[in-house]
Coordinates of C-alpha atoms in Angstrom, one line a residue:
Chain A
X1 CA -114.2 59.2 -0.7
X2 CA -112.8 57.6 -3.5
X3 CA -109.9 60.1 -4.1
X4 CA -108.7 59.5 -0.2
X5 CA -108.8 56.3 -1.7
X6 CA -106.7 56.4 -4.8
X7 CA -103.8 58.5 -2.6
X8 CA -103.5 56.5 0.2
X9 CA -102.5 52.8 -1.0
X10 CA -98.7 52.3 -1.1
X11 CA -97.5 49.4 -3.5
X12 CA -97.6 46.1 -2.1
X13 CA -93.9 44.9 -1.4
X14 CA -94.4 42.1 -4.4
X15 CA -94.8 44.5 -6.7
X16 CA -92.6 46.9 -5.5
X17 CA -90.0 43.1 -5.7
X18 CA -91.3 42.4 -9.0
X19 CA -90.8 45.9 -10.5
X20 CA -87.5 46.4 -9.0
X21 CA -86.4 42.6 -10.4
X22 CA -87.5 43.7 -13.4
X23 CA -85.9 46.7 -13.5
X24 CA -82.7 45.2 -12.3
X25 CA -82.6 42.6 -15.2
X26 CA -83.2 45.0 -17.4
X27 CA -80.1 47.3 -16.2
X28 CA -77.7 43.8 -15.7
X29 CA -79.0 43.4 -19.4
X30 CA -77.5 47.4 -20.6
X31 CA -74.3 46.9 -18.4
X32 CA -73.6 43.5 -19.8
X33 CA -74.2 45.2 -23.6
X34 CA -72.4 48.3 -22.9
X35 CA -69.1 46.8 -21.7
X36 CA -69.9 43.7 -24.2
X37 CA -70.1 41.0 -21.9
X38 CA -71.6 38.7 -24.7
X39 CA -71.5 35.8 -22.3
X40 CA -73.3 37.5 -19.6
X41 CA -76.2 38.8 -22.2
X42 CA -76.5 35.4 -23.8
X43 CA -77.1 34.2 -20.0
X44 CA -79.7 36.4 -19.4
X45 CA -81.5 36.2 -22.5
X46 CA -82.3 32.6 -21.9
X47 CA -80.5 31.4 -18.8
X48 CA -82.0 28.1 -18.6
X49 CA -80.3 27.0 -21.9
X50 CA -77.0 28.7 -20.7
X51 CA -77.4 26.2 -17.9
X52 CA -78.0 23.2 -19.5
X53 CA -76.0 23.5 -22.4
X54 CA -73.0 25.5 -21.0
X55 CA -72.7 24.6 -17.6
X56 CA -74.2 21.0 -17.9
X57 CA -76.9 21.6 -15.8
X58 CA -79.8 18.5 -16.1
X59 CA -82.3 21.3 -15.1
X60 CA -82.5 24.5 -15.2
X61 CA -85.1 26.9 -14.2
X62 CA -86.3 29.5 -17.2
X63 CA -86.0 32.8 -17.2
X64 CA -88.2 33.4 -19.8
X65 CA -90.1 35.7 -17.6
X66 CA -87.5 38.0 -17.5
X67 CA -86.3 37.7 -20.6
X68 CA -89.5 38.3 -22.2
X69 CA -88.5 42.2 -21.4
X70 CA -86.0 41.9 -24.3
X71 CA -89.0 41.0 -27.0
X72 CA -89.3 44.4 -28.7
X73 CA -85.8 44.6 -28.8
X74 CA -85.3 41.5 -30.4
X75 CA -83.9 43.2 -33.9
X76 CA -81.9 45.3 -32.2
X77 CA -80.3 42.6 -29.9
X78 CA -79.6 40.4 -33.3
X79 CA -77.9 42.9 -34.8
X80 CA -75.4 43.6 -31.8
X81 CA -74.3 39.9 -31.2
X82 CA -74.2 39.3 -34.9
X83 CA -70.7 41.0 -35.2
X84 CA -69.1 39.1 -33.0
X85 CA -70.3 35.9 -33.7
X86 CA -69.3 36.4 -37.0
X87 CA -65.6 36.6 -35.9
X88 CA -66.5 33.1 -34.8
X89 CA -68.3 31.7 -37.8
X90 CA -65.7 32.8 -40.0
X91 CA -63.0 30.9 -38.3
X92 CA -65.3 27.7 -38.1
X93 CA -67.5 28.0 -41.2
X94 CA -65.6 30.0 -43.3
X95 CA -67.6 28.7 -46.2
X96 CA -70.9 30.8 -44.8
X97 CA -71.3 35.0 -45.8
X98 CA -73.9 36.9 -44.2
X99 CA -76.8 39.1 -45.9
X100 CA -78.7 41.2 -43.2
X101 CA -82.1 41.1 -44.9
X102 CA -83.9 43.5 -42.4
X103 CA -83.1 44.5 -38.8
X104 CA -81.1 41.7 -37.3
X105 CA -82.0 38.8 -39.5
X106 CA -79.6 37.6 -41.6
X107 CA -79.9 35.3 -44.1
X108 CA -76.8 32.3 -44.7
X109 CA -75.3 32.8 -47.8
X110 CA -73.0 29.7 -49.1
X111 CA -69.6 30.8 -50.9
X112 CA -68.4 33.8 -52.7
X113 CA -69.1 32.6 -55.9
X114 CA -71.5 34.0 -58.4
X115 CA -74.8 32.8 -57.8
X116 CA -74.3 31.3 -54.7
X117 CA -77.1 30.1 -53.0
X118 CA -79.1 31.1 -49.7
X119 CA -79.1 27.9 -47.6
X120 CA -80.6 29.5 -44.8
X121 CA -81.2 32.0 -41.4
X122 CA -79.2 32.5 -38.7
X123 CA -80.3 33.3 -35.3
X124 CA -77.5 35.2 -33.9
X125 CA -79.9 35.0 -30.8
X126 CA -79.9 31.8 -30.1
X127 CA -77.2 31.0 -32.3
X128 CA -78.6 28.6 -34.3
X129 CA -78.6 27.8 -38.1
X130 CA -81.8 27.5 -39.3
X131 CA -81.3 26.1 -42.6
X132 CA -83.5 25.2 -45.7
X133 CA -83.9 21.8 -45.4
X134 CA -84.6 21.4 -49.4
X135 CA -81.0 23.2 -50.4
X136 CA -79.0 20.9 -47.4
X137 CA -80.5 17.8 -48.5
X138 CA -79.4 18.6 -52.1
X139 CA -75.7 19.4 -50.6
X140 CA -76.4 16.0 -48.4
X141 CA -77.1 14.0 -52.0
X142 CA -73.9 15.6 -53.7
X143 CA -72.2 14.2 -50.5
X144 CA -73.0 10.7 -50.8
X145 CA -73.6 10.4 -54.5
X146 CA -70.4 12.1 -55.5
X147 CA -69.9 14.7 -58.0
X148 CA -72.0 15.9 -61.3
X149 CA -74.4 13.2 -60.4
X150 CA -77.3 15.7 -59.9
X151 CA -78.9 16.8 -62.8
X152 CA -76.7 14.2 -64.7
X153 CA -79.6 12.0 -66.3
X154 CA -81.0 15.4 -67.6
X155 CA -78.0 17.0 -69.0
X156 CA -77.3 14.0 -71.1
X157 CA -80.8 13.7 -72.3
X158 CA -80.5 17.4 -73.7
X159 CA -77.3 16.8 -75.0
X160 CA -78.6 13.4 -76.8
X161 CA -81.4 15.6 -78.1
X162 CA -79.1 18.5 -79.4
X163 CA -77.1 15.5 -81.2
X164 CA -80.5 14.4 -82.7
X165 CA -80.9 18.1 -83.9
X166 CA -78.2 18.5 -85.3
X167 CA -78.4 15.2 -87.3
X168 CA -81.7 16.5 -88.7
X169 CA -80.6 18.8 -91.2
X170 CA -83.6 19.2 -92.8
X171 CA -85.6 20.2 -89.2
X172 CA -85.2 23.7 -88.5
X173 CA -83.7 22.9 -85.2
X174 CA -81.5 25.5 -83.8
X175 CA -84.0 27.2 -81.7
X176 CA -84.6 23.9 -79.7
X177 CA -81.2 23.7 -79.6
X178 CA -80.3 26.7 -78.0
X179 CA -83.2 26.3 -75.5
X180 CA -81.6 23.1 -74.8
X181 CA -77.9 24.7 -74.1
X182 CA -79.6 27.5 -71.7
X183 CA -81.4 24.3 -69.5
X184 CA -78.0 22.4 -69.9
X185 CA -76.4 25.7 -68.2
X186 CA -78.4 25.9 -65.6
X187 CA -78.6 22.3 -64.5
X188 CA -74.8 22.4 -64.9
X189 CA -74.3 25.3 -63.1
X190 CA -76.4 23.7 -60.0
X191 CA -73.9 20.9 -60.0
X192 CA -71.2 23.3 -59.8
X193 CA -72.4 25.1 -57.3
X194 CA -72.9 21.9 -54.9
X195 CA -69.2 20.4 -55.9
X196 CA -67.8 24.1 -54.6
X197 CA -70.4 24.1 -51.2
X198 CA -69.5 20.5 -50.9
X199 CA -65.4 21.1 -51.7
X200 CA -65.6 24.0 -49.3
X201 CA -66.9 22.0 -46.6
X202 CA -64.3 19.7 -46.6
X203 CA -61.6 21.9 -46.4
X204 CA -62.7 22.4 -42.8
X205 CA -64.6 19.4 -41.7
X206 CA -64.3 15.5 -42.5
X207 CA -67.4 14.9 -43.8
X208 CA -71.2 15.7 -43.9
X209 CA -72.0 14.3 -40.6
X210 CA -69.2 15.8 -39.5
X211 CA -70.4 19.5 -40.7
X212 CA -73.8 19.0 -39.0
X213 CA -72.5 18.1 -35.9
X214 CA -70.5 21.4 -35.5
X215 CA -73.7 23.3 -36.7
X216 CA -75.7 21.5 -34.5
X217 CA -73.3 22.1 -31.7
X218 CA -73.0 25.9 -33.0
X219 CA -74.5 26.9 -29.3
X220 CA -72.6 25.3 -26.9
X221 CA -69.0 25.5 -28.7
X222 CA -69.3 29.4 -29.0
X223 CA -70.5 30.2 -25.6
X224 CA -67.4 28.2 -24.8
X225 CA -65.3 30.0 -27.1
X226 CA -67.0 33.5 -25.0
X227 CA -65.7 31.7 -21.9
X228 CA -62.4 30.8 -23.2
X229 CA -61.5 34.3 -24.4
X230 CA -63.1 35.7 -20.9
X231 CA -60.6 33.2 -18.9
X232 CA -57.4 34.3 -21.0
X233 CA -58.3 38.2 -20.6
X234 CA -58.6 37.6 -16.8
Chain B
X1 CA -39.2 71.6 -131.5
X2 CA -35.9 73.2 -130.3
X3 CA -36.3 74.3 -126.7
X4 CA -34.4 77.8 -126.2
X5 CA -31.9 78.0 -123.6
X6 CA -33.9 80.2 -121.7
X7 CA -36.7 77.5 -121.5
X8 CA -34.6 74.9 -120.9
X9 CA -32.7 76.5 -118.2
X10 CA -36.3 77.2 -116.6
X11 CA -37.2 73.5 -116.6
X12 CA -33.6 72.0 -115.3
X13 CA -33.8 74.5 -112.4
X14 CA -37.4 73.6 -111.5
X15 CA -36.6 70.1 -111.7
X16 CA -33.1 70.8 -109.7
X17 CA -35.5 72.8 -106.7
X18 CA -37.6 69.5 -106.5
X19 CA -35.3 67.4 -106.1
X20 CA -33.1 69.4 -103.8
X21 CA -35.8 69.9 -101.7
X22 CA -36.9 66.3 -102.2
X23 CA -33.4 65.4 -100.8
X24 CA -33.4 68.2 -98.1
X25 CA -36.1 66.4 -96.7
X26 CA -35.0 63.0 -96.9
X27 CA -32.1 64.0 -95.5
X28 CA -33.3 65.5 -92.8
X29 CA -35.4 62.6 -92.1
X30 CA -32.2 60.4 -91.5
X31 CA -30.6 62.7 -89.4
X32 CA -33.7 64.3 -87.5
X33 CA -33.1 62.2 -83.5
X34 CA -36.8 64.0 -82.5
X35 CA -39.9 62.6 -82.4
X36 CA -41.8 65.6 -83.4
X37 CA -39.7 66.8 -85.9
X38 CA -39.1 63.4 -87.6
X39 CA -42.7 63.1 -87.9
X40 CA -43.3 66.5 -89.3
X41 CA -40.8 65.8 -91.8
X42 CA -42.4 62.5 -92.9
X43 CA -45.7 64.3 -93.1
X44 CA -43.5 66.7 -95.9
X45 CA -42.6 63.5 -97.3
X46 CA -45.7 61.7 -97.6
X47 CA -47.4 64.9 -99.5
X48 CA -44.2 65.9 -102.0
X49 CA -45.3 65.2 -105.0
X50 CA -42.2 65.2 -107.4
X51 CA -42.7 66.2 -111.0
X52 CA -39.7 66.7 -112.8
X53 CA -39.7 67.2 -116.8
X54 CA -35.9 67.0 -117.5
X55 CA -35.5 63.7 -115.8
X56 CA -37.1 60.1 -114.7
X57 CA -37.2 59.7 -110.7
X58 CA -36.3 56.0 -111.1
X59 CA -37.4 54.7 -107.8
X60 CA -39.3 53.4 -105.7
X61 CA -41.0 56.3 -103.6
X62 CA -44.0 54.5 -102.5
X63 CA -45.4 56.0 -99.1
X64 CA -45.3 52.3 -97.3
X65 CA -41.7 52.9 -97.7
X66 CA -41.8 55.9 -95.8
X67 CA -44.3 54.7 -93.2
X68 CA -42.1 51.7 -93.1
X69 CA -38.9 53.6 -92.1
X70 CA -40.9 55.8 -90.0
X71 CA -42.2 53.4 -87.9
X72 CA -38.3 51.4 -87.4
X73 CA -36.8 54.9 -86.7
X74 CA -39.7 55.7 -84.0
X75 CA -39.1 52.2 -82.9
X76 CA -35.2 53.5 -82.1
X77 CA -36.1 56.7 -81.1
X78 CA -38.3 55.0 -78.3
X79 CA -35.4 53.3 -77.3
X80 CA -36.8 50.0 -78.2
X81 CA -34.9 46.5 -79.2
X82 CA -36.4 43.9 -81.5
X83 CA -37.5 45.3 -84.6
X84 CA -36.0 44.0 -88.3
X85 CA -37.1 45.5 -91.4
X86 CA -36.1 43.5 -95.0
X87 CA -38.1 44.6 -98.1
X88 CA -40.4 46.9 -95.8
X89 CA -41.6 43.4 -93.7
X90 CA -41.2 43.9 -90.2
X91 CA -40.6 41.2 -87.8
X92 CA -40.4 41.6 -84.1
X93 CA -37.6 39.3 -82.0
X94 CA -40.4 38.5 -79.8
X95 CA -43.0 37.5 -82.4
X96 CA -40.6 35.9 -84.9
X97 CA -43.6 33.7 -86.4
X98 CA -45.3 36.5 -87.3
X99 CA -44.4 39.0 -90.1
X100 CA -46.2 42.8 -90.8
X101 CA -46.3 44.9 -93.3
X102 CA -47.6 48.3 -93.8
X103 CA -50.9 48.3 -96.2
X104 CA -52.9 51.7 -96.8
X105 CA -56.1 52.1 -95.0
X106 CA -58.9 53.0 -97.1
X107 CA -59.3 55.7 -99.7
X108 CA -60.7 58.3 -97.6
X109 CA -57.7 57.8 -94.4
X110 CA -54.5 59.1 -94.5
X111 CA -52.8 56.3 -92.2
X112 CA -51.9 52.7 -92.8
X113 CA -52.4 49.4 -90.9
X114 CA -49.8 47.1 -89.8
X115 CA -50.9 43.7 -91.3
X116 CA -50.0 40.2 -90.3
X117 CA -49.3 39.2 -93.0
X118 CA -50.1 35.4 -92.9
X119 CA -53.4 35.6 -90.7
X120 CA -54.5 38.5 -92.9
X121 CA -54.8 40.4 -89.2
X122 CA -54.5 44.5 -89.0
X123 CA -53.5 44.8 -86.0
X124 CA -53.3 48.5 -85.6
X125 CA -53.4 51.8 -87.2
X126 CA -50.7 54.3 -87.7
X127 CA -51.6 58.1 -88.9
X128 CA -49.2 60.3 -89.2
X129 CA -50.3 63.0 -91.2
X130 CA -53.6 62.8 -88.5
X131 CA -51.6 62.0 -85.6
X132 CA -53.5 58.5 -84.8
X133 CA -52.5 54.9 -83.4
X134 CA -55.1 52.9 -82.7
X135 CA -55.2 49.2 -81.9
X136 CA -57.2 46.8 -83.5
X137 CA -59.1 44.8 -80.3
X138 CA -60.2 42.0 -82.8
X139 CA -57.1 41.4 -84.7
X140 CA -54.6 41.2 -81.4
X141 CA -57.2 38.8 -79.7
X142 CA -57.5 36.4 -83.3
X143 CA -53.8 37.1 -83.4
X144 CA -52.9 35.8 -80.3
X145 CA -55.7 33.1 -80.3
X146 CA -54.2 31.8 -83.7
X147 CA -51.9 28.6 -83.6
X148 CA -48.8 30.6 -84.0
X149 CA -49.8 33.0 -81.6
X150 CA -50.6 30.3 -78.8
X151 CA -47.2 29.4 -79.2
X152 CA -45.5 32.5 -78.5
X153 CA -44.6 32.3 -74.7
X154 CA -46.2 34.7 -72.2
X155 CA -42.8 35.9 -71.2
X156 CA -42.6 37.3 -75.1
X157 CA -46.0 38.5 -75.4
X158 CA -45.7 40.5 -72.2
X159 CA -42.5 42.1 -73.8
X160 CA -44.0 42.8 -77.0
X161 CA -47.0 44.8 -75.1
X162 CA -44.3 46.8 -73.0
X163 CA -42.8 47.7 -76.3
X164 CA -46.1 48.8 -77.8
X165 CA -47.1 50.6 -74.9
X166 CA -44.0 52.4 -75.0
X167 CA -43.5 52.9 -78.4
X168 CA -47.5 54.1 -78.1
X169 CA -46.1 56.8 -75.1
X170 CA -43.3 57.8 -76.9
X171 CA -45.8 59.5 -79.8
X172 CA -47.4 61.4 -77.0
X173 CA -44.6 63.5 -77.3
X174 CA -46.0 64.3 -80.6
X175 CA -49.7 64.6 -79.4
X176 CA -50.8 61.6 -81.3
X177 CA -54.3 60.1 -80.0
X178 CA -54.3 56.8 -79.0
X179 CA -56.2 54.3 -78.6
X180 CA -54.7 50.9 -76.5
X181 CA -57.6 48.8 -75.9
X182 CA -56.4 44.9 -75.3
X183 CA -52.8 45.9 -75.0
X184 CA -53.5 48.9 -72.6
X185 CA -52.0 47.4 -68.8
X186 CA -52.5 50.0 -66.2
X187 CA -54.9 48.5 -63.8
X188 CA -57.4 51.1 -63.7
X189 CA -57.8 50.9 -67.2
X190 CA -61.4 49.9 -67.9
X191 CA -62.1 47.6 -71.4
X192 CA -65.4 48.3 -72.4
X193 CA -67.6 45.7 -73.9
X194 CA -69.0 47.7 -77.4
X195 CA -72.6 46.5 -76.6
X196 CA -74.7 47.1 -73.2
X197 CA -76.4 44.4 -71.2
X198 CA -74.8 41.0 -71.3
X199 CA -77.3 38.2 -71.1
X200 CA -77.0 35.7 -67.9
X201 CA -76.2 32.7 -70.0
X202 CA -73.0 34.1 -70.8
X203 CA -71.9 35.2 -67.4
X204 CA -73.2 31.7 -66.0
X205 CA -70.9 30.3 -68.9
X206 CA -67.6 32.2 -67.4
X207 CA -68.7 30.9 -64.0
X208 CA -69.1 27.6 -65.3
X209 CA -65.7 27.7 -67.6
X210 CA -63.9 29.3 -64.5
X211 CA -64.8 26.7 -62.2
X212 CA -64.1 24.1 -64.4
X213 CA -60.8 24.7 -64.6
X214 CA -60.6 25.0 -61.4
X215 CA -60.1 29.0 -61.1
X216 CA -61.8 31.1 -58.1
X217 CA -64.7 33.2 -59.4
X218 CA -65.7 35.3 -56.6
X219 CA -69.1 37.6 -57.0
X220 CA -68.8 41.6 -56.6
X221 CA -72.0 43.6 -55.7
X222 CA -71.4 44.4 -59.7
X223 CA -69.9 41.6 -61.3
X224 CA -67.1 38.8 -61.2
X225 CA -63.4 38.3 -60.3
X226 CA -61.7 36.0 -61.5
X227 CA -58.3 35.2 -59.8
X228 CA -56.0 34.1 -62.3
X229 CA -53.1 33.6 -59.7
X230 CA -52.0 35.0 -56.5
X231 CA -50.7 38.4 -58.5
X232 CA -53.2 38.4 -61.0
X233 CA -57.0 39.2 -61.4
X234 CA -59.5 39.5 -64.5
X235 CA -62.4 41.8 -62.9
X236 CA -65.6 42.2 -65.2
X237 CA -67.7 44.4 -63.9
X238 CA -70.9 46.9 -65.3
X239 CA -71.8 49.9 -64.3
X240 CA -75.5 51.2 -65.1
X241 CA -76.1 54.0 -67.4
X242 CA -78.4 57.1 -67.5
X243 CA -80.2 55.1 -70.2
X244 CA -80.9 51.8 -67.1
X245 CA -78.6 50.0 -69.4
X246 CA -75.6 47.8 -68.0
X247 CA -72.1 49.0 -69.5
X248 CA -69.9 46.2 -68.4
X249 CA -66.0 46.6 -69.0
X250 CA -63.0 44.0 -67.9
X251 CA -60.3 44.8 -65.9
X252 CA -57.2 43.0 -65.2
X253 CA -55.4 43.9 -62.0
X254 CA -51.7 43.1 -61.4
X255 CA -49.5 43.3 -58.5
X256 CA -46.5 44.8 -61.2
X257 CA -49.1 46.3 -63.3
X258 CA -47.7 44.9 -65.9
X259 CA -50.7 42.6 -67.5
X260 CA -53.2 43.2 -70.3
X261 CA -56.5 42.1 -71.1
X262 CA -54.5 40.8 -74.3
X263 CA -51.8 38.6 -71.9
X264 CA -54.8 37.5 -70.4
X265 CA -56.3 35.9 -73.6
X266 CA -53.3 34.2 -75.0
X267 CA -51.8 32.8 -71.0
X268 CA -55.8 31.3 -70.4
X269 CA -57.7 29.7 -73.2
X270 CA -60.7 29.0 -71.3
X271 CA -61.0 33.1 -71.1
X272 CA -60.0 33.5 -74.7
X273 CA -62.5 30.3 -75.6
X274 CA -64.8 31.8 -73.6
X275 CA -64.4 35.6 -75.1
X276 CA -63.9 34.2 -78.7
X277 CA -67.3 32.0 -78.1
X278 CA -69.5 35.0 -77.1
X279 CA -67.7 37.6 -79.0
X280 CA -71.2 39.1 -80.8
X281 CA -71.6 40.0 -76.8
X282 CA -68.2 40.7 -75.4
X283 CA -66.1 42.3 -77.9
X284 CA -64.5 45.0 -76.5
X285 CA -65.3 48.4 -78.0
X286 CA -62.5 49.4 -80.5
X287 CA -62.0 52.1 -83.4
X288 CA -64.2 49.9 -85.6
X289 CA -65.0 52.8 -87.9
X290 CA -61.3 52.2 -88.6
X291 CA -61.0 49.1 -89.0
X292 CA -64.1 47.6 -90.7
X293 CA -64.3 47.9 -94.6

């Protein structure tokens, strides 16, 4: 009896449609990837955001139920999308470099100098800079307060302490002076790094706010640039 | 006691034989146009002991004279200009503020140091007996960092370095062993630091001084690259030894392949200051067994 029941029930039209839709969705994503149609990939993985930000729709339905199908392949997808995004970033944020710390996860490294700071993560799927707020705040302060201001008080105090140790010849002070010198180097290095970061930003942007504004609009600007490339190609 | 004719004849013959042999060597020295031959003649001259009984040799026959003469003649045979010798004092046209003389090296060495007289710096070791020409990294760095050294234009120093390299090249014809270290301008030449492992404070100081002086310093996987101008880069890199220690080295790369580390030290004071202030860590490896007393 049971055997007959299991064998005789066909799939409901509804289920059939749902599975077909999913297959179609994944097939479309696959085709977009194979043809390197980045624009379509971004639309497929978050159509609501795409429509709101790129097309300017006030309200756009989410395709999250479909996009969730890609949840398990996010690292591979992020890695696929990265090189094209890097091309854009090299022009518009030339001071950033990216280090893949695990599959599809990219740290943002500021500059190519020694001890360059890591200041966040680049999400290549959402096309977003996720900045480390403490690192960003130091940079903002450098813009507002000017060069060499961070740590200045501490550096001056250490230098004064060294002068005092030099004067007091009876005290065995060499070790203390060397310790202070090492600390001064560390503090000065941080200042120099922030100055380099600031000067690099100013080569591309008028000020810190201009830079932050461009960083916040990264998704829209990048998708538009992909659209423009497509238009030119056609 | 009266000498017999026979005895006198023997002494005179022996003395004449020695003098004729010596005169022949001297003659061949001045006539020789081939570097290996000239070196061989000089070796024979230096090893000749004149022991005449009938006459007293009354001229200065010190090895310093012959080494100085040899050096000057080799310079000419290498087709190099600008070297003058007066009273065994050597002057190079490009380094007019300096005067050099050859001085014998330590007792157990057969060669000579070329010493700058005012700075008292032995810039090279020249040994025609064992065929060795070694440059002294420490002395050369101090020479260009001295006040007269700082006044030498970079073009003149470049010429001088080029001539020294050509001189050394010429000696290869006689299979000399060379250690060019600071004056080697080949792009692929690695100048190894004598000690292993460079503390991070020292590389931090390099970063700070380069940046504060407006030079771009870039991070490499294994060290640093400083762009000194659009044509010249100084690399400071490390390789990991089997012992696990880092062996650091300098490399100067320029498009025309004519810049040595010595020229970099002279032209860019921030580099030479950093180098000399951290010399205990950064000193380039050289033949210190030859140059240290």
